[in-house]
XYZ file of C-alpha atoms in Angstrom:
595
model
C -22.808 23.699 -1.315
C -23.544 20.628 0.764
C -22.282 17.213 -0.175
C -24.375 14.250 0.868
C -22.187 11.498 2.279
C -23.676 8.075 2.660
C -21.598 7.349 5.713
C -24.268 5.179 7.264
C -23.543 2.473 4.711
C -20.079 1.114 5.340
C -18.065 -1.743 3.975
C -17.061 -3.107 7.322
C -13.896 -5.078 7.869
C -13.854 -8.172 10.019
C -12.009 -8.379 13.303
C -9.232 -10.592 11.943
C -6.381 -8.092 12.407
C -3.808 -10.830 12.739
C -1.015 -9.999 10.325
C 0.142 -7.911 7.422
C -1.169 -10.588 5.069
C -4.711 -10.685 6.375
C -4.842 -7.318 8.060
C -8.368 -6.540 6.986
C -10.748 -8.983 5.361
C -13.648 -6.940 3.920
C -16.974 -8.343 5.041
C -20.329 -8.022 3.328
C -21.911 -4.591 3.080
C -23.367 -3.642 6.415
C -26.224 -1.197 6.857
C -26.095 -1.006 10.621
C -26.273 2.403 12.255
C -23.057 3.996 13.436
C -24.060 3.685 17.083
C -23.665 -0.066 16.618
C -19.929 0.669 16.930
C -20.303 1.292 20.651
C -21.011 -2.316 21.503
C -19.168 -3.994 18.643
C -15.417 -3.460 18.504
C -15.195 -5.386 15.226
C -17.559 -2.930 13.586
C -15.495 -0.015 14.906
C -12.302 -1.572 13.580
C -14.035 -2.007 10.246
C -14.421 1.756 9.986
C -10.687 2.194 10.576
C -10.105 -0.702 8.193
C -11.668 1.322 5.405
C -8.899 3.863 5.921
C -6.224 1.136 5.758
C -7.524 -0.045 2.385
C -6.689 3.395 0.966
C -2.968 3.401 1.770
C -1.356 4.912 -1.373
C 1.958 3.012 -1.149
C 0.523 -0.445 -1.617
C 2.066 -1.267 -5.012
C 4.634 -0.119 -7.547
C 3.041 2.550 -9.800
C 6.054 2.711 -12.186
C 5.652 6.471 -12.333
C 9.259 6.476 -13.600
C 7.713 6.150 -17.061
C 6.756 9.808 -16.636
C 10.398 10.760 -15.983
C 13.827 10.476 -17.583
C 14.360 7.045 -16.005
C 12.035 4.859 -18.074
C 9.616 4.487 -20.941
C 6.944 1.877 -21.554
C 6.209 -0.157 -24.670
C 2.501 0.068 -23.764
C 0.879 3.024 -25.585
C -1.947 3.035 -23.035
C 0.373 3.537 -20.050
C -0.959 6.540 -18.119
C 2.462 7.948 -17.236
C 3.550 7.639 -20.852
C 0.508 9.720 -21.757
C 1.135 12.505 -19.261
C 4.803 12.707 -20.234
C 3.711 13.289 -23.822
C 1.527 16.261 -22.892
C -1.884 14.871 -21.951
C -1.723 15.619 -18.218
C -4.773 17.579 -17.133
C -6.696 18.139 -13.908
C -9.406 15.934 -15.417
C -6.999 13.150 -16.429
C -4.450 12.690 -13.681
C -2.950 9.288 -12.788
C -1.026 10.966 -9.937
C -4.269 11.992 -8.213
C -4.563 11.047 -4.535
C -7.359 13.392 -3.581
C -10.250 10.956 -3.519
C -8.685 8.030 -1.701
C -6.729 10.092 0.831
C -9.663 12.393 1.570
C -11.877 9.332 1.948
C -9.290 7.784 4.259
C -9.347 10.898 6.435
C -13.164 10.793 6.462
C -13.108 7.260 7.879
C -10.405 8.188 10.389
C -12.409 11.171 11.608
C -15.547 9.075 11.887
C -13.640 6.458 13.872
C -12.068 9.027 16.211
C -15.453 10.592 16.919
C -16.736 7.256 18.271
C -13.614 5.521 19.634
C -13.981 6.839 23.193
C -17.378 5.189 23.537
C -16.568 1.810 21.998
C -16.679 -1.244 24.260
C -13.239 -2.533 23.308
C -13.117 -5.436 25.771
C -14.744 -6.747 28.924
C -11.389 -6.477 30.641
C -11.131 -2.782 31.605
C -7.326 -2.737 31.534
C -7.196 -4.293 28.074
C -10.044 -2.051 26.913
C -8.064 1.071 27.806
C -5.014 -0.180 25.957
C -7.097 -1.154 22.922
C -8.587 2.340 22.799
C -5.130 3.929 22.970
C -3.714 1.748 20.233
C -6.656 2.112 17.869
C -6.755 5.894 18.301
C -2.986 6.074 17.868
C -3.260 4.182 14.605
C -5.970 6.578 13.445
C -3.905 9.693 14.185
C -0.923 8.137 12.409
C -3.068 7.264 9.398
C -4.428 10.795 9.191
C -0.902 12.219 9.197
C 0.080 9.767 6.448
C -2.892 10.718 4.255
C -2.145 14.410 4.709
C 1.465 13.823 3.616
C 0.361 12.144 0.402
C -2.189 14.886 -0.273
C 0.466 17.579 0.094
C 2.877 15.689 -2.140
C 0.311 15.312 -4.920
C -1.778 18.456 -4.574
C 0.140 21.104 -2.651
C 1.046 24.153 -4.732
C 0.687 27.840 -5.477
C -2.563 29.562 -6.380
C -2.826 32.468 -8.831
C -2.139 34.948 -6.028
C 1.159 33.303 -5.126
C -0.013 31.611 -1.921
C 1.492 28.221 -1.110
C -1.522 26.078 -0.293
C -2.129 22.574 0.954
C -5.564 21.006 1.234
C -8.570 21.645 3.485
C -7.852 20.440 7.006
C -10.771 18.388 8.279
C -10.545 16.803 11.724
C -14.228 16.514 12.676
C -16.575 13.727 11.681
C -18.835 14.801 8.828
C -22.490 14.102 8.153
C -25.154 15.318 5.736
C -25.310 18.669 7.525
C -21.587 19.396 7.303
C -20.250 22.225 5.170
C -18.039 20.830 2.415
C -17.418 23.989 0.444
C -14.352 25.103 2.382
C -11.070 26.658 1.218
C -7.663 25.053 1.242
C -5.443 25.659 4.245
C -1.921 26.909 3.760
C 0.840 24.379 3.238
C 2.374 25.423 6.565
C -0.921 24.843 8.388
C -1.165 21.384 6.843
C 2.374 20.573 8.001
C 1.446 21.617 11.513
C -1.569 19.315 11.320
C 0.758 16.440 10.330
C 3.115 17.137 13.217
C 0.230 17.432 15.680
C -1.246 14.109 14.577
C 2.171 12.450 14.687
C 2.677 13.641 18.239
C -0.741 12.327 19.321
C -0.016 9.005 17.653
C 3.400 8.666 19.279
C 1.897 9.245 22.712
C -0.421 6.274 22.181
C 1.514 3.743 20.090
C 4.440 1.449 20.841
C 7.484 1.937 18.643
C 7.036 -1.622 17.376
C 4.643 -4.450 18.115
C 6.405 -7.214 20.008
C 5.572 -9.878 22.561
C 7.075 -9.315 25.991
C 8.009 -12.032 28.462
C 7.787 -10.274 31.827
C 5.745 -7.607 33.598
C 8.937 -5.550 34.005
C 8.841 -4.808 30.262
C 5.419 -3.177 30.444
C 5.615 0.614 29.844
C 5.052 2.795 32.907
C 1.721 4.109 31.673
C 0.336 0.561 31.646
C 1.775 -0.659 34.940
C -0.825 -2.892 36.534
C -1.461 -4.761 33.308
C -0.212 -8.314 33.015
C 2.119 -9.648 30.366
C -0.783 -11.470 28.757
C -2.942 -8.358 28.687
C -0.153 -6.306 27.125
C 0.626 -8.899 24.450
C -3.064 -9.181 23.662
C -3.088 -5.505 22.648
C 0.468 -4.638 21.627
C 1.930 -8.012 20.717
C 3.541 -9.152 17.475
C 0.184 -10.331 16.143
C -0.397 -6.701 15.143
C 2.719 -6.384 12.974
C 1.723 -4.567 9.818
C -0.494 -2.079 11.616
C 0.522 1.562 12.071
C 3.077 1.830 14.894
C 5.331 4.502 16.357
C 8.284 3.785 14.084
C 6.085 4.123 11.001
C 4.679 7.403 12.302
C 8.205 8.729 12.843
C 9.135 7.691 9.299
C 6.202 9.560 7.784
C 7.138 12.610 9.839
C 10.597 12.356 8.288
C 9.127 12.101 4.795
C 6.806 15.070 5.346
C 9.592 17.217 6.804
C 11.829 16.495 3.807
C 9.015 17.402 1.406
C 8.361 20.694 3.193
C 12.046 21.666 3.307
C 12.571 20.939 -0.407
C 12.936 23.835 -2.869
C 9.396 23.489 -4.237
C 7.837 23.995 -0.795
C 10.467 25.902 1.199
C 8.264 28.999 1.224
C 6.307 27.212 3.946
C 9.123 28.098 6.347
C 10.284 24.509 6.852
C 13.906 23.931 7.832
C 16.386 21.351 6.633
C 17.535 20.875 10.236
C 14.092 19.612 11.215
C 14.028 17.171 8.306
C 17.458 15.846 9.287
C 16.556 15.548 12.955
C 13.292 13.714 12.279
C 15.092 11.250 10.020
C 17.793 10.741 12.640
C 15.154 9.779 15.214
C 14.216 6.850 12.990
C 17.807 5.882 12.242
C 19.111 6.187 15.798
C 16.707 3.402 16.804
C 18.637 0.969 14.604
C 22.064 2.257 15.581
C 22.531 4.782 12.794
C 24.878 3.786 9.982
C 25.889 0.617 11.817
C 22.278 -0.577 11.505
C 22.212 -0.368 7.723
C 21.329 -3.708 6.154
C 24.304 -4.870 4.107
C 21.937 -6.726 1.768
C 19.379 -3.939 1.634
C 20.229 -2.898 -1.920
C 18.981 -6.280 -3.222
C 15.967 -6.611 -0.885
C 13.759 -7.781 -3.793
C 16.017 -10.707 -4.695
C 17.038 -11.892 -1.224
C 14.964 -14.983 -1.940
C 15.521 -17.005 1.219
C 14.820 -13.964 3.343
C 11.604 -13.196 1.460
C 10.366 -16.774 1.545
C 11.080 -17.049 5.264
C 9.222 -13.920 6.360
C 6.468 -14.707 8.821
C 3.152 -12.904 8.536
C 3.677 -9.221 9.249
C 7.415 -9.628 9.865
C 9.784 -7.209 8.135
C 13.379 -7.906 7.089
C 16.137 -5.650 8.409
C 15.962 -3.324 5.386
C 12.229 -2.699 5.618
C 10.375 -0.617 8.187
C 6.862 -1.256 6.830
C 5.674 -3.548 4.079
C 2.562 -4.693 2.313
C 1.216 -8.186 1.983
C 3.393 -11.087 0.917
C 1.912 -13.241 -1.813
C 2.906 -15.884 -4.315
C 2.699 -14.585 -7.882
C 4.659 -13.898 -11.061
C 2.961 -10.639 -12.030
C 6.069 -8.452 -12.066
C 7.978 -11.022 -14.094
C 5.088 -11.534 -16.536
C 4.959 -7.803 -17.165
C 8.689 -7.136 -17.305
C 10.738 -10.174 -18.304
C 12.088 -9.922 -21.880
C 9.722 -11.404 -24.497
C 12.034 -14.335 -25.232
C 11.304 -15.455 -21.654
C 7.551 -15.018 -22.165
C 7.435 -11.570 -20.583
C 5.871 -8.388 -21.905
C 8.928 -6.185 -21.333
C 6.671 -3.302 -20.311
C 9.080 -1.064 -18.380
C 12.251 -0.076 -20.217
C 14.992 1.778 -18.318
C 16.477 4.634 -20.323
C 20.015 5.411 -21.320
C 19.641 8.451 -19.055
C 19.168 6.117 -16.106
C 22.022 3.826 -17.161
C 24.302 6.867 -17.404
C 23.479 7.742 -13.795
C 25.470 4.728 -12.564
C 29.080 5.694 -11.834
C 32.166 3.668 -12.570
C 33.294 1.093 -10.032
C 35.323 3.741 -8.169
C 32.285 5.986 -7.769
C 33.218 8.564 -10.433
C 30.452 9.787 -12.756
C 31.094 8.352 -16.209
C 31.445 11.912 -17.558
C 34.700 12.328 -15.620
C 35.785 8.700 -15.235
C 39.173 7.597 -16.499
C 38.175 3.923 -16.704
C 34.814 4.181 -18.450
C 34.751 3.551 -22.206
C 31.982 4.271 -24.717
C 33.027 1.149 -26.626
C 32.548 -1.165 -23.628
C 29.976 0.870 -21.703
C 28.893 -1.798 -19.199
C 32.377 -2.722 -18.015
C 33.950 -1.300 -14.837
C 30.623 0.013 -13.600
C 28.787 0.285 -10.310
C 27.552 -3.283 -9.502
C 24.036 -1.934 -9.018
C 23.752 -1.388 -12.779
C 23.813 -5.127 -13.511
C 21.506 -5.767 -10.545
C 18.851 -3.242 -11.604
C 19.002 -3.216 -15.419
C 19.128 -5.920 -18.089
C 21.575 -4.657 -20.710
C 22.871 -6.409 -23.797
C 24.330 -9.771 -22.804
C 22.760 -9.732 -19.359
C 21.542 -13.066 -18.054
C 17.932 -13.445 -16.944
C 15.673 -16.107 -15.452
C 16.038 -19.581 -14.005
C 18.308 -20.699 -16.848
C 20.477 -17.555 -16.913
C 19.452 -16.850 -20.486
C 21.629 -14.244 -22.215
C 19.492 -11.402 -23.570
C 20.477 -9.852 -26.907
C 19.086 -6.331 -27.245
C 21.136 -5.333 -30.315
C 19.439 -3.712 -33.276
C 20.802 -6.415 -35.577
C 20.097 -9.336 -33.246
C 18.671 -12.378 -35.011
C 16.889 -15.453 -33.784
C 19.280 -18.131 -32.545
C 17.427 -20.823 -34.522
C 16.825 -18.826 -37.693
C 19.232 -15.997 -38.443
C 16.960 -14.695 -41.191
C 14.513 -13.536 -38.523
C 14.846 -10.859 -35.854
C 14.979 -12.042 -32.279
C 12.275 -11.048 -29.802
C 14.425 -8.974 -27.457
C 16.213 -6.551 -29.797
C 15.493 -2.845 -29.582
C 12.237 -2.004 -31.389
C 12.026 -5.442 -33.001
C 8.381 -5.978 -32.162
C 6.067 -3.124 -31.281
C 4.355 -3.574 -27.938
C 6.698 -6.250 -26.576
C 10.352 -5.513 -27.334
C 12.364 -2.859 -25.554
C 12.255 0.679 -26.911
C 15.501 1.705 -25.199
C 17.769 -1.342 -25.495
C 17.193 -2.206 -21.828
C 14.828 -4.289 -19.727
C 14.008 -4.019 -16.037
C 15.771 -6.352 -13.604
C 15.140 -4.671 -10.279
C 12.092 -5.920 -8.322
C 12.030 -9.179 -10.298
C 12.813 -12.629 -8.953
C 15.019 -14.552 -11.317
C 13.760 -17.902 -9.999
C 10.367 -17.329 -11.637
C 9.747 -19.392 -14.756
C 7.168 -18.136 -17.279
C 7.561 -21.009 -19.735
C 3.980 -22.238 -20.332
C 5.183 -25.820 -19.897
C 6.767 -25.149 -16.489
C 5.304 -21.930 -15.124
C 6.227 -21.097 -11.537
C 5.423 -18.412 -8.997
C 7.428 -17.002 -6.093
C 6.794 -14.859 -3.028
C 6.815 -11.079 -3.412
C 6.000 -8.091 -1.244
C 5.940 -4.319 -1.614
C 8.013 -2.320 0.871
C 6.022 0.719 1.964
C 9.028 2.265 3.696
C 12.641 1.118 3.426
C 15.325 2.258 5.816
C 17.423 3.190 2.787
C 14.871 5.887 2.015
C 15.227 7.313 5.529
C 19.035 7.182 5.275
C 18.812 9.168 2.056
C 16.297 11.581 3.608
C 18.826 12.252 6.338
C 21.757 12.589 3.917
C 19.910 15.142 1.800
C 18.703 17.210 4.740
C 21.959 16.974 6.716
C 24.026 18.136 3.749
C 21.790 21.179 3.338
C 21.701 21.912 7.070
C 25.306 21.212 8.138
C 27.312 20.441 5.012
C 28.716 17.108 3.754
C 30.504 16.095 6.953
C 28.415 17.915 9.580
C 26.172 15.753 11.735
C 24.128 18.052 13.961
C 25.132 15.945 16.940
C 23.835 12.655 15.539
C 27.130 10.832 15.107
C 26.902 10.411 11.321
C 26.880 12.759 8.350
C 25.697 12.842 4.763
C 29.194 11.709 3.797
C 28.958 8.730 6.164
C 25.607 7.661 4.707
C 26.795 7.736 1.084
C 30.030 5.945 1.988
C 28.030 3.193 3.679
C 25.634 2.824 0.732
C 28.611 2.514 -1.611
C 30.423 0.057 0.615
C 27.501 -2.341 0.811
C 27.058 -2.332 -2.987
C 30.770 -2.673 -3.724
C 31.224 0.830 -5.151
C 34.479 2.682 -4.503
C 34.484 5.995 -2.641
C 37.276 7.747 -4.552
C 34.930 10.354 -5.991
C 33.121 10.798 -2.678
C 36.447 11.559 -0.997
C 37.240 14.165 -3.628
C 34.022 16.147 -3.050
C 33.460 15.768 0.694
C 34.012 19.475 1.307
C 31.797 20.623 -1.572
C 28.141 20.992 -0.557
C 26.869 21.501 -4.113
C 28.621 18.450 -5.537
C 27.529 16.418 -2.542
C 23.934 17.471 -3.231
C 24.256 16.216 -6.806
C 25.720 12.940 -5.586
C 22.964 12.445 -2.990
C 20.285 13.129 -5.593
C 21.929 10.596 -7.870
C 22.193 8.000 -5.102
C 18.503 8.453 -4.426
C 17.820 7.968 -8.126
C 19.714 4.662 -8.110
C 18.869 3.183 -4.704
C 15.121 3.952 -4.840
C 14.732 3.343 -8.561
C 11.432 1.932 -9.842
C 9.856 2.211 -6.403
C 7.888 5.357 -7.246
C 10.230 8.145 -6.077
C 11.795 9.844 -9.116
C 8.540 11.401 -10.361
C 8.002 13.165 -7.034
C 11.660 13.942 -6.311
C 12.162 15.885 -9.538
C 9.192 18.072 -8.659
C 10.111 18.796 -5.069
C 13.640 19.691 -6.241
C 12.241 22.032 -8.920
C 14.412 20.024 -11.309
C 13.879 20.017 -15.087
C 11.159 17.605 -16.172
C 11.714 17.797 -19.922
C 14.916 15.807 -20.374
C 14.455 13.631 -23.449
C 14.310 9.884 -22.823
C 17.197 8.169 -24.608
C 18.037 4.605 -25.587
C 21.036 2.677 -26.903
C 21.107 1.078 -30.353
C 23.816 -1.548 -30.635
C 25.206 -2.870 -33.893
C 26.857 -6.092 -32.830
C 28.424 -6.693 -36.249
C 30.266 -3.377 -36.142
C 30.623 -3.279 -32.353
C 29.116 0.208 -32.154
C 26.934 1.834 -29.526
C 24.735 4.704 -30.699
C 22.490 6.709 -28.354
C 19.035 7.234 -29.846
C 16.105 9.518 -29.059
C 13.117 7.584 -27.697
C 10.612 10.025 -26.223
C 10.323 13.748 -25.708
C 8.871 15.040 -22.453
C 6.151 17.673 -22.730
C 5.844 19.289 -19.310
C 5.098 22.902 -18.441
C 6.648 24.746 -15.508
C 3.424 24.765 -13.505
C 3.406 20.953 -13.539
C 5.887 20.872 -10.660
C 2.706 21.012 -8.602
C -0.118 18.581 -9.306
C -3.698 19.756 -9.814
C -6.748 19.629 -7.596
C -9.227 17.307 -9.383
C -11.283 19.280 -11.884
C -14.563 17.845 -10.605
C -13.819 19.044 -7.057
C -13.041 22.586 -8.164
C -16.197 22.542 -10.280
C -18.336 21.555 -7.278
C -16.818 23.857 -4.680
C -16.192 27.505 -5.464
C -14.092 27.959 -2.294
C -11.572 25.372 -3.496
C -8.820 27.184 -5.415
C -6.942 25.377 -8.168
C -3.149 25.386 -8.383
C -1.746 27.934 -10.789
C -1.697 26.849 -14.424
C -4.312 24.112 -14.122
C -7.416 26.327 -14.106
C -8.762 25.353 -17.521
C -6.975 22.047 -17.930
């Protein structure tokens, strides 16, 4: 079957690639022929720009609602629906097939023409422009393949571990689109190959240089001005070598994980690729001490120049002034919708202040459950009595909470007090939200926000997980730091004791559990838990729990909130039903055939 692609009609991006905030400004629809690219670098960049607009990590999806970490008070929430049993190959909010495949299509089209584009009148600059643009394209293609494997890699009915079709050539109306999926291992090789090509062409970071001596050997003969014109800080926010290395780390970890280990991937490779990223910042010594509160480091956020990243962040999205997250997630008494409700399951994941799980802690008490806890709990979750907003308003989530002005009426914030606005679990979200936002209609304010696409904390945790599996808790594979060192550093910066860590530092299995739990806490509500559970082959059906508090009796009672209806085959996401219907060579993942 042939698929007709209207690739001659492109939404072309303008040439204003000046920062992360205005990276690509879509221009009007352009019906120029593709050969127009040869003499118009802006048109060529517009083709690559179409790939950039399809980056999957551009916002917070709150996929945690589909896990044991959160529920939503919105019945229409897509992840709430799939967790309750309505996940099908025809109704799949986790689907990345269309955007990532489209991104690869634009990348391939760009690469097929890039050699012939007139990038600049200056021949030296033109050669550097070509290298950088092609390097970005190879890096983007590797990124898209990673996201496709994460969302759609899986086993067919015959027990073959498959990825997606590998397409590296530009396609037109005469191309054959009915092609089978490549193996997962072949797709990983394609990622590594593209990463290598990208790294040969891209600088590690974009930065202005001040002397010709700083120009890389391959570009000797260029002037400082020529180099800065192509590789200077004005291009911060574009794909660079460090970002490519980070995606290689992410892909290697995915492939080595239990769900995909049949591909032949090794934990050592995942650890080594992560270490390459971390060694550039000095390893553990380069960890940002304020990285665990990146979303509320207000002065730092406000002061970020266009495209600039803080120490914690390797790649970020646009910075903009808004109050969207607060509007959706502040408690209703502060004019929020309280949409995302952390679960008791998630609250229980936070250890005591000495790092011991609350199940074995000697200082944790069921009667004062929020005392003597990991400081990250109060930073990430609004629990009963927690203070929120510009006026540090105390939030009462108790089941018997009444209005402060009329005690005959229920307050707005208590558990299940008002359907569609109050918390269903006894908790509200605090992480990601700026407390200096005011939603009062008489004094509404907005503040600057951004979405981190890759945080260094993620790469530290990638390394810890892989290093523990490869070399044990204290082994380092020659990198100068171990899984133990990473977890100790994460605890130290958050003010968590390492007593428990010390007690298990020779136990690989317990260290694995601790690393998984640290990942759950540190990367919470940033879109990781949904995918981590699947790559670990971990149970998906843990019931979401809440906490009902009776303040009059001073009792805390765990309550059932939501059951999780997942089947075993759902560890691997489906190929879109419409694609399988169109192409008989495209095999569906096992279990999804008629769903």
